[in-house]
Tab-separated table of C-alpha atoms in Angstrom:
chain	number	residue	atom	x	y	z
A	1	UNK	CA	0.207	-0.111	0.195
A	2	UNK	CA	1.338	3.586	-0.467
A	3	UNK	CA	1.790	5.985	2.113
A	4	UNK	CA	-1.255	7.339	4.052
A	5	UNK	CA	-2.823	10.335	2.401
A	6	UNK	CA	-4.336	12.825	5.046
A	7	UNK	CA	-7.768	14.459	3.746
A	8	UNK	CA	-9.585	17.201	5.934
A	9	UNK	CA	-13.158	17.137	4.799
A	10	UNK	CA	-15.197	20.433	5.393
A	11	UNK	CA	-18.777	19.568	3.573
A	12	UNK	CA	-19.950	22.897	4.758
A	13	UNK	CA	-23.765	23.928	4.231
A	14	UNK	CA	-26.085	23.303	1.851
A	15	UNK	CA	-25.432	20.593	-0.818
A	16	UNK	CA	-21.838	20.534	0.721
A	17	UNK	CA	-22.819	17.239	2.643
A	18	UNK	CA	-24.788	15.589	0.420
A	19	UNK	CA	-21.913	16.225	-2.769
A	20	UNK	CA	-19.510	15.493	-0.066
A	21	UNK	CA	-20.987	11.964	0.596
A	22	UNK	CA	-20.521	11.015	-3.092
A	23	UNK	CA	-16.988	12.020	-3.067
A	24	UNK	CA	-16.167	10.065	0.293
A	25	UNK	CA	-17.700	6.549	-1.811
A	26	UNK	CA	-14.946	7.290	-4.243
A	27	UNK	CA	-12.152	7.540	-1.846
A	28	UNK	CA	-13.536	4.356	-0.417
A	29	UNK	CA	-13.527	2.944	-3.720
A	30	UNK	CA	-10.066	4.086	-4.066
A	31	UNK	CA	-9.120	2.563	-0.687
A	32	UNK	CA	-10.347	-0.942	-1.876
A	33	UNK	CA	-9.321	-0.588	-5.588
A	34	UNK	CA	-6.423	0.936	-6.046
A	35	UNK	CA	-4.101	0.351	-3.454
A	36	UNK	CA	-3.867	3.490	-1.786
A	37	UNK	CA	-4.987	4.907	1.853
A	38	UNK	CA	-6.575	8.203	2.934
A	39	UNK	CA	-7.091	9.061	6.293
A	40	UNK	CA	-10.011	11.336	6.092
A	41	UNK	CA	-11.266	13.625	8.947
A	42	UNK	CA	-14.473	15.431	8.689
A	43	UNK	CA	-14.895	19.182	10.219
A	44	UNK	CA	-17.498	22.130	10.551
A	45	UNK	CA	-16.859	25.437	8.327
A	46	UNK	CA	-19.464	27.934	7.381
A	47	UNK	CA	-23.222	28.105	8.546
A	48	UNK	CA	-22.908	24.853	10.244
A	49	UNK	CA	-19.777	25.508	12.260
A	50	UNK	CA	-21.330	28.797	13.632
A	51	UNK	CA	-24.582	26.886	14.771
A	52	UNK	CA	-22.538	24.443	16.274
A	53	UNK	CA	-19.308	26.291	17.876
A	54	UNK	CA	-20.432	30.274	17.267
A	55	UNK	CA	-17.867	30.960	14.725
A	56	UNK	CA	-17.643	29.969	10.940
A	57	UNK	CA	-14.532	28.216	11.364
A	58	UNK	CA	-12.905	26.824	15.154
A	59	UNK	CA	-9.333	27.100	15.928
A	60	UNK	CA	-9.151	23.627	16.042
A	61	UNK	CA	-10.556	22.885	12.699
A	62	UNK	CA	-7.867	25.597	11.462
A	63	UNK	CA	-5.036	23.877	13.249
A	64	UNK	CA	-6.476	20.271	11.476
A	65	UNK	CA	-6.225	22.256	7.998
A	66	UNK	CA	-2.796	23.575	8.985
A	67	UNK	CA	-1.574	19.429	9.641
A	68	UNK	CA	-3.779	17.760	6.450
A	69	UNK	CA	-2.277	16.724	3.255
A	70	UNK	CA	-5.070	18.148	1.620
A	71	UNK	CA	-8.730	20.065	2.429
A	72	UNK	CA	-11.640	19.449	0.200
A	73	UNK	CA	-14.365	21.762	0.916
A	74	UNK	CA	-18.067	21.501	-0.157
A	75	UNK	CA	-19.979	25.126	0.083
A	76	UNK	CA	-20.709	26.951	2.459
A	77	UNK	CA	-23.524	30.136	3.027
A	78	UNK	CA	-27.356	30.587	3.022
A	79	UNK	CA	-30.071	33.049	3.591
A	80	UNK	CA	-30.222	31.082	7.380
A	81	UNK	CA	-26.790	33.254	7.981
A	82	UNK	CA	-27.238	36.512	6.399
A	83	UNK	CA	-27.898	38.944	9.086
A	84	UNK	CA	-25.259	37.968	11.246
A	85	UNK	CA	-22.102	39.896	11.883
A	86	UNK	CA	-19.879	40.394	8.995
A	87	UNK	CA	-16.723	38.608	11.002
A	88	UNK	CA	-19.671	35.641	11.929
A	89	UNK	CA	-20.943	34.866	8.409
A	90	UNK	CA	-20.285	31.611	6.864
A	91	UNK	CA	-17.938	32.998	4.043
A	92	UNK	CA	-15.390	34.134	6.896
A	93	UNK	CA	-14.543	30.669	7.504
A	94	UNK	CA	-13.469	30.140	3.976
A	95	UNK	CA	-11.298	33.540	3.711
A	96	UNK	CA	-9.428	32.286	6.946
A	97	UNK	CA	-8.660	28.895	5.551
A	98	UNK	CA	-7.350	30.797	2.379
A	99	UNK	CA	-5.476	33.513	4.257
A	100	UNK	CA	-3.935	31.146	7.067
A	101	UNK	CA	-2.820	28.693	4.833
A	102	UNK	CA	-1.311	31.141	2.173
A	103	UNK	CA	-3.219	29.848	-0.565
A	104	UNK	CA	-2.455	32.534	-3.246
A	105	UNK	CA	-2.896	30.574	-6.264
A	106	UNK	CA	-6.809	30.091	-7.416
A	107	UNK	CA	-6.831	27.152	-10.420
A	108	UNK	CA	-10.232	27.327	-12.251
A	109	UNK	CA	-10.530	24.949	-15.179
A	110	UNK	CA	-13.268	25.731	-17.647
A	111	UNK	CA	-13.488	22.269	-19.649
A	112	UNK	CA	-16.378	21.480	-21.644
A	113	UNK	CA	-17.046	17.968	-21.920
A	114	UNK	CA	-18.386	16.988	-25.312
A	115	UNK	CA	-21.838	15.322	-24.264
A	116	UNK	CA	-22.659	18.712	-22.862
A	117	UNK	CA	-21.615	21.095	-25.917
A	118	UNK	CA	-25.335	22.302	-26.455
A	119	UNK	CA	-25.623	23.412	-23.162
A	120	UNK	CA	-23.337	26.404	-23.265
A	121	UNK	CA	-24.852	29.266	-24.035
A	122	UNK	CA	-22.446	29.723	-27.305
A	123	UNK	CA	-22.655	28.003	-30.229
A	124	UNK	CA	-21.275	24.745	-30.282
A	125	UNK	CA	-18.190	25.619	-32.859
A	126	UNK	CA	-17.209	28.045	-30.146
A	127	UNK	CA	-17.021	25.646	-27.309
A	128	UNK	CA	-16.487	22.411	-28.613
A	129	UNK	CA	-13.004	21.097	-27.391
A	130	UNK	CA	-12.467	23.988	-24.987
A	131	UNK	CA	-10.454	23.514	-21.873
A	132	UNK	CA	-8.779	26.506	-20.573
A	133	UNK	CA	-7.249	27.402	-16.953
A	134	UNK	CA	-7.405	30.351	-15.076
A	135	UNK	CA	-5.054	31.295	-12.481
A	136	UNK	CA	-6.397	33.866	-10.230
A	137	UNK	CA	-4.112	35.256	-7.419
A	138	UNK	CA	-6.202	34.957	-4.477
A	139	UNK	CA	-4.361	36.412	-1.423
A	140	UNK	CA	-3.746	40.059	-2.463
A	141	UNK	CA	-4.928	42.617	-4.786
A	142	UNK	CA	-8.276	45.103	-4.254
A	143	UNK	CA	-9.809	42.752	-1.834
A	144	UNK	CA	-6.996	42.792	0.831
A	145	UNK	CA	-5.445	46.176	0.188
A	146	UNK	CA	-5.267	48.599	2.973
A	147	UNK	CA	-6.532	51.405	3.159
A	148	UNK	CA	-10.113	50.292	2.979
A	149	UNK	CA	-13.542	51.577	4.370
A	150	UNK	CA	-16.139	53.906	4.309
A	151	UNK	CA	-16.046	57.379	5.854
A	152	UNK	CA	-17.935	60.668	6.120
A	153	UNK	CA	-16.509	63.427	4.425
A	154	UNK	CA	-17.069	66.929	5.614
A	155	UNK	CA	-20.311	67.743	3.389
A	156	UNK	CA	-22.126	64.756	4.790
A	157	UNK	CA	-21.669	62.266	1.945
A	158	UNK	CA	-20.295	58.769	2.519
A	159	UNK	CA	-17.212	57.517	0.750
A	160	UNK	CA	-16.101	53.925	-0.064
A	161	UNK	CA	-12.744	52.975	-0.747
A	162	UNK	CA	-10.678	49.970	-1.577
A	163	UNK	CA	-6.607	49.795	-2.211
A	164	UNK	CA	-5.575	47.875	-5.015
A	165	UNK	CA	-1.935	46.849	-3.992
A	166	UNK	CA	0.329	44.215	-5.307
A	167	UNK	CA	4.344	43.783	-4.858
A	168	UNK	CA	6.965	42.400	-7.140
A	169	UNK	CA	7.268	39.208	-5.110
A	170	UNK	CA	3.323	38.758	-4.833
A	171	UNK	CA	2.983	39.174	-8.868
A	172	UNK	CA	5.931	36.654	-9.350
A	173	UNK	CA	5.121	34.023	-7.520
A	174	UNK	CA	1.829	33.573	-9.305
A	175	UNK	CA	3.270	34.375	-12.369
A	176	UNK	CA	5.775	31.418	-12.396
A	177	UNK	CA	2.594	29.213	-11.171
A	178	UNK	CA	1.410	30.013	-14.389
A	179	UNK	CA	4.600	29.661	-16.463
A	180	UNK	CA	4.762	25.851	-14.767
A	181	UNK	CA	1.121	25.252	-15.787
A	182	UNK	CA	1.757	26.299	-19.216
A	183	UNK	CA	4.651	24.092	-19.704
A	184	UNK	CA	2.431	21.120	-18.839
A	185	UNK	CA	-0.046	22.156	-21.313
A	186	UNK	CA	0.406	24.012	-24.627
A	187	UNK	CA	2.826	26.156	-23.568
A	188	UNK	CA	0.947	29.483	-24.104
A	189	UNK	CA	0.470	31.746	-20.931
A	190	UNK	CA	-1.809	35.083	-21.355
A	191	UNK	CA	-1.223	37.774	-18.971
A	192	UNK	CA	-4.028	39.735	-17.896
A	193	UNK	CA	-4.332	43.278	-16.180
A	194	UNK	CA	-5.136	46.910	-16.767
A	195	UNK	CA	-1.959	48.590	-17.515
A	196	UNK	CA	-3.744	51.426	-19.811
A	197	UNK	CA	-5.144	53.031	-16.724
A	198	UNK	CA	-3.868	51.330	-13.352
A	199	UNK	CA	-0.547	51.486	-12.014
A	200	UNK	CA	-0.682	48.190	-10.278
A	201	UNK	CA	-1.158	46.855	-13.753
A	202	UNK	CA	1.859	48.373	-15.209
A	203	UNK	CA	3.758	46.934	-12.672
A	204	UNK	CA	1.984	43.268	-13.027
A	205	UNK	CA	3.089	43.321	-16.751
A	206	UNK	CA	6.631	44.446	-16.140
A	207	UNK	CA	7.183	41.932	-13.303
A	208	UNK	CA	5.696	38.952	-15.458
A	209	UNK	CA	7.326	39.617	-18.595
A	210	UNK	CA	10.512	40.055	-17.119
A	211	UNK	CA	10.045	36.650	-15.219
A	212	UNK	CA	9.169	35.117	-18.557
A	213	UNK	CA	12.214	36.683	-20.507
A	214	UNK	CA	14.467	35.125	-17.829
A	215	UNK	CA	13.096	31.739	-16.609
A	216	UNK	CA	11.071	30.583	-18.924
A	217	UNK	CA	11.651	31.807	-22.394
A	218	UNK	CA	10.350	28.508	-23.961
A	219	UNK	CA	6.622	29.690	-22.980
A	220	UNK	CA	4.580	31.685	-25.184
A	221	UNK	CA	3.456	34.811	-23.296
A	222	UNK	CA	1.084	37.473	-24.379
A	223	UNK	CA	-0.596	39.989	-22.384
A	224	UNK	CA	-4.046	41.578	-22.480
A	225	UNK	CA	-6.288	44.259	-20.792
A	226	UNK	CA	-9.053	42.698	-18.612
A	227	UNK	CA	-12.289	44.093	-20.108
A	228	UNK	CA	-10.683	42.779	-23.777
A	229	UNK	CA	-9.891	39.764	-22.064
A	230	UNK	CA	-13.882	39.052	-20.871
A	231	UNK	CA	-14.702	39.797	-24.658
A	232	UNK	CA	-12.491	37.715	-26.129
A	233	UNK	CA	-13.686	34.736	-23.975
A	234	UNK	CA	-17.233	35.096	-25.142
A	235	UNK	CA	-15.745	35.872	-28.998
A	236	UNK	CA	-13.258	33.126	-29.125
A	237	UNK	CA	-12.761	31.541	-26.149
A	238	UNK	CA	-10.313	28.553	-27.655
A	239	UNK	CA	-7.462	31.155	-28.317
A	240	UNK	CA	-6.586	30.706	-24.543
A	241	UNK	CA	-5.161	28.186	-22.778
A	242	UNK	CA	-3.411	29.350	-19.563
A	243	UNK	CA	-4.535	32.748	-18.079
A	244	UNK	CA	-2.758	34.400	-15.021
A	245	UNK	CA	-4.640	37.671	-13.635
A	246	UNK	CA	-5.140	39.316	-10.317
A	247	UNK	CA	-7.822	38.822	-7.450
A	248	UNK	CA	-10.641	41.014	-8.676
A	249	UNK	CA	-9.934	40.335	-12.468
A	250	UNK	CA	-9.789	36.723	-12.050
A	251	UNK	CA	-12.851	36.256	-9.882
A	252	UNK	CA	-14.971	37.931	-12.634
A	253	UNK	CA	-13.163	36.160	-15.444
A	254	UNK	CA	-13.240	32.963	-13.997
A	255	UNK	CA	-16.937	33.107	-13.307
A	256	UNK	CA	-17.309	34.599	-17.144
A	257	UNK	CA	-15.536	31.036	-18.021
A	258	UNK	CA	-17.303	29.155	-16.181
A	259	UNK	CA	-20.661	29.609	-17.956
A	260	UNK	CA	-18.949	28.686	-21.292
A	261	UNK	CA	-19.452	25.226	-19.820
A	262	UNK	CA	-23.106	24.918	-19.345
A	263	UNK	CA	-22.969	24.310	-15.551
A	264	UNK	CA	-21.874	25.902	-12.198
A	265	UNK	CA	-22.344	22.086	-10.948
A	266	UNK	CA	-19.772	20.883	-13.533
A	267	UNK	CA	-16.502	23.128	-12.652
A	268	UNK	CA	-13.908	22.147	-9.612
A	269	UNK	CA	-11.288	24.559	-8.459
A	270	UNK	CA	-8.118	24.192	-6.540
A	271	UNK	CA	-6.151	26.976	-4.294
A	272	UNK	CA	-2.691	26.209	-3.651
A	273	UNK	CA	-0.112	27.374	-1.474
A	274	UNK	CA	3.991	27.850	-1.990
A	275	UNK	CA	5.678	24.508	-2.351
A	276	UNK	CA	7.954	23.811	0.970
A	277	UNK	CA	11.237	22.073	0.883
A	278	UNK	CA	9.802	18.682	0.208
A	279	UNK	CA	7.626	20.151	-2.835
A	280	UNK	CA	4.487	19.874	-0.997
A	281	UNK	CA	1.935	22.663	-1.117
A	282	UNK	CA	-0.787	23.302	1.591
A	283	UNK	CA	-3.915	23.066	-0.810
A	284	UNK	CA	-7.994	23.556	-0.486
A	285	UNK	CA	-10.146	21.876	-3.585
A	286	UNK	CA	-13.453	22.787	-3.934
A	287	UNK	CA	-16.559	23.489	-6.281
A	288	UNK	CA	-17.288	26.737	-8.036
A	289	UNK	CA	-20.964	26.085	-7.026
A	290	UNK	CA	-22.312	27.417	-4.310
A	291	UNK	CA	-24.360	25.897	-1.314
A	292	UNK	CA	-28.084	26.024	-3.051
A	293	UNK	CA	-29.840	25.662	-0.119
A	294	UNK	CA	-32.921	26.182	-2.164
A	295	UNK	CA	-32.389	22.297	-3.044
A	296	UNK	CA	-30.750	20.986	-0.010
A	297	UNK	CA	-31.795	17.323	0.933
A	298	UNK	CA	-33.733	17.085	-2.042
A	299	UNK	CA	-31.321	14.977	-3.806
A	300	UNK	CA	-30.954	17.259	-6.908
A	301	UNK	CA	-27.470	18.454	-6.558
A	302	UNK	CA	-24.861	17.745	-8.961
A	303	UNK	CA	-22.088	15.953	-7.416
A	304	UNK	CA	-19.851	16.390	-10.336
A	305	UNK	CA	-18.112	19.227	-9.938
A	306	UNK	CA	-16.750	18.194	-6.049
A	307	UNK	CA	-16.014	15.133	-7.507
A	308	UNK	CA	-13.629	16.439	-10.447
A	309	UNK	CA	-12.270	18.920	-7.635
A	310	UNK	CA	-11.329	15.495	-5.915
A	311	UNK	CA	-9.693	14.654	-9.190
A	312	UNK	CA	-7.564	17.920	-9.026
A	313	UNK	CA	-6.628	16.823	-5.442
A	314	UNK	CA	-5.406	13.782	-6.675
A	315	UNK	CA	-3.303	15.274	-9.424
A	316	UNK	CA	-1.928	18.340	-7.911
A	317	UNK	CA	-1.549	17.404	-3.898
A	318	UNK	CA	-0.902	13.386	-4.509
A	319	UNK	CA	0.766	12.925	-7.736
A	320	UNK	CA	-1.884	10.532	-8.453
A	321	UNK	CA	-2.499	11.700	-12.032
A	322	UNK	CA	-3.669	8.086	-13.700
A	323	UNK	CA	-6.232	8.170	-10.662
A	324	UNK	CA	-7.153	11.809	-11.456
A	325	UNK	CA	-8.047	10.730	-15.325
A	326	UNK	CA	-9.984	7.600	-14.324
A	327	UNK	CA	-12.250	10.201	-12.647
A	328	UNK	CA	-12.386	12.406	-15.344
A	329	UNK	CA	-13.251	9.807	-18.002
A	330	UNK	CA	-15.419	8.132	-15.856
A	331	UNK	CA	-17.372	11.638	-15.682
A	332	UNK	CA	-17.569	11.618	-19.394
A	333	UNK	CA	-18.392	8.348	-19.911
A	334	UNK	CA	-21.545	8.976	-17.898
A	335	UNK	CA	-22.438	11.938	-19.586
A	336	UNK	CA	-22.348	10.600	-23.020
A	337	UNK	CA	-24.501	8.044	-21.550
A	338	UNK	CA	-27.319	10.473	-20.865
A	339	UNK	CA	-26.936	10.256	-17.119
A	340	UNK	CA	-27.587	13.496	-15.836
A	341	UNK	CA	-28.744	15.810	-12.616
A	342	UNK	CA	-31.194	18.506	-13.076
A	343	UNK	CA	-29.090	21.205	-13.917
A	344	UNK	CA	-27.638	19.660	-17.137
A	345	UNK	CA	-30.473	17.662	-17.999
A	346	UNK	CA	-31.151	16.649	-21.848
A	347	UNK	CA	-34.763	17.985	-23.106
A	348	UNK	CA	-37.109	14.721	-22.314
A	349	UNK	CA	-34.863	12.637	-20.547
A	350	UNK	CA	-35.029	11.433	-16.890
A	351	UNK	CA	-32.691	12.731	-14.464
A	352	UNK	CA	-30.820	11.262	-11.517
A	353	UNK	CA	-30.510	11.771	-7.689
A	354	UNK	CA	-27.011	13.121	-6.234
A	355	UNK	CA	-26.954	9.496	-4.766
A	356	UNK	CA	-27.360	7.630	-8.258
A	357	UNK	CA	-24.956	9.600	-10.104
A	358	UNK	CA	-22.327	8.871	-7.192
A	359	UNK	CA	-23.297	4.942	-7.712
A	360	UNK	CA	-23.194	5.604	-11.582
A	361	UNK	CA	-20.162	6.995	-11.626
A	362	UNK	CA	-18.474	4.024	-9.019
A	363	UNK	CA	-20.049	1.430	-11.814
A	364	UNK	CA	-18.103	3.421	-14.573
A	365	UNK	CA	-14.892	3.391	-12.420
A	366	UNK	CA	-15.072	-0.522	-12.045
A	367	UNK	CA	-15.483	-0.982	-15.757
A	368	UNK	CA	-12.431	1.539	-16.757
A	369	UNK	CA	-10.410	-0.102	-14.040
A	370	UNK	CA	-11.086	-3.578	-15.593
A	371	UNK	CA	-10.148	-2.366	-19.036
């Protein structure tokens, strides 16, 4: 058996627990069929943590996250907790994980599976075969910059302000991840900012270009303004392979790219920290979709985004590329067979429940493992 892999599972709120159940079904299958063992521990985050402990993330759970080989999160939030003070809202638990684990690189793939080509809002010829990766800087920029706040001006008006700020080292470390990703894909990287109107964008472009010239001359580097990138994503998305950008633009552009695929229920993500001396990175994996409290407990949730997030974990945290591909192949085969939850259903065809999708994937994995 290979070495034990320590996994912290944080199901969270809404549909989080039910989609996470299907991931644990696959973890158990891997334990029995693929000669690899996982040590899985569950914890609370978000609204469920507040209900139990009066905080969206306890210090004890934070310590477990720091000690885990990887963290898998379901979803957080919901109307039940919207009136809580800002510091107690469910999302603060997720932000604390990202901050204290120093997860600066957010990987958001946007891949269109062939059976879902017609689910996209764009023409099939624009999205068929689409497979791009958006790399978003996650711990800097306008979301974290200081000063920030709301003040009252002498004339009685209020003014809200935030600061967009990046250092050379912050830009360089996320750009380096982008170059390394590009080398493993098609050797093409597009860096996105607003250097035409923002000084932080000027610095971003300078640092990325200098790093490319120095350490990655083999990678084809291009630069693009963020507004043009948004337009190009819906005009000709297949021109891109890896996009690296800042926190604000990454937030917007990754959601734009997500909808090219037809459903948020299909999209995984990974948030990675810096590599230590052994090459290990702290990492958090989660689906792009939210907690969807309106369908929680009804068996309607699509577990595939969380399962694909687990596949990303196998690839990036555990160097188990073969097993990651097995899960991805299983998902594509199910979609080709018409196995769909309500969010990706075909007109006039039946849908399956969350649990039925999980069981169908296990059956498909069994077939693929025998082939």
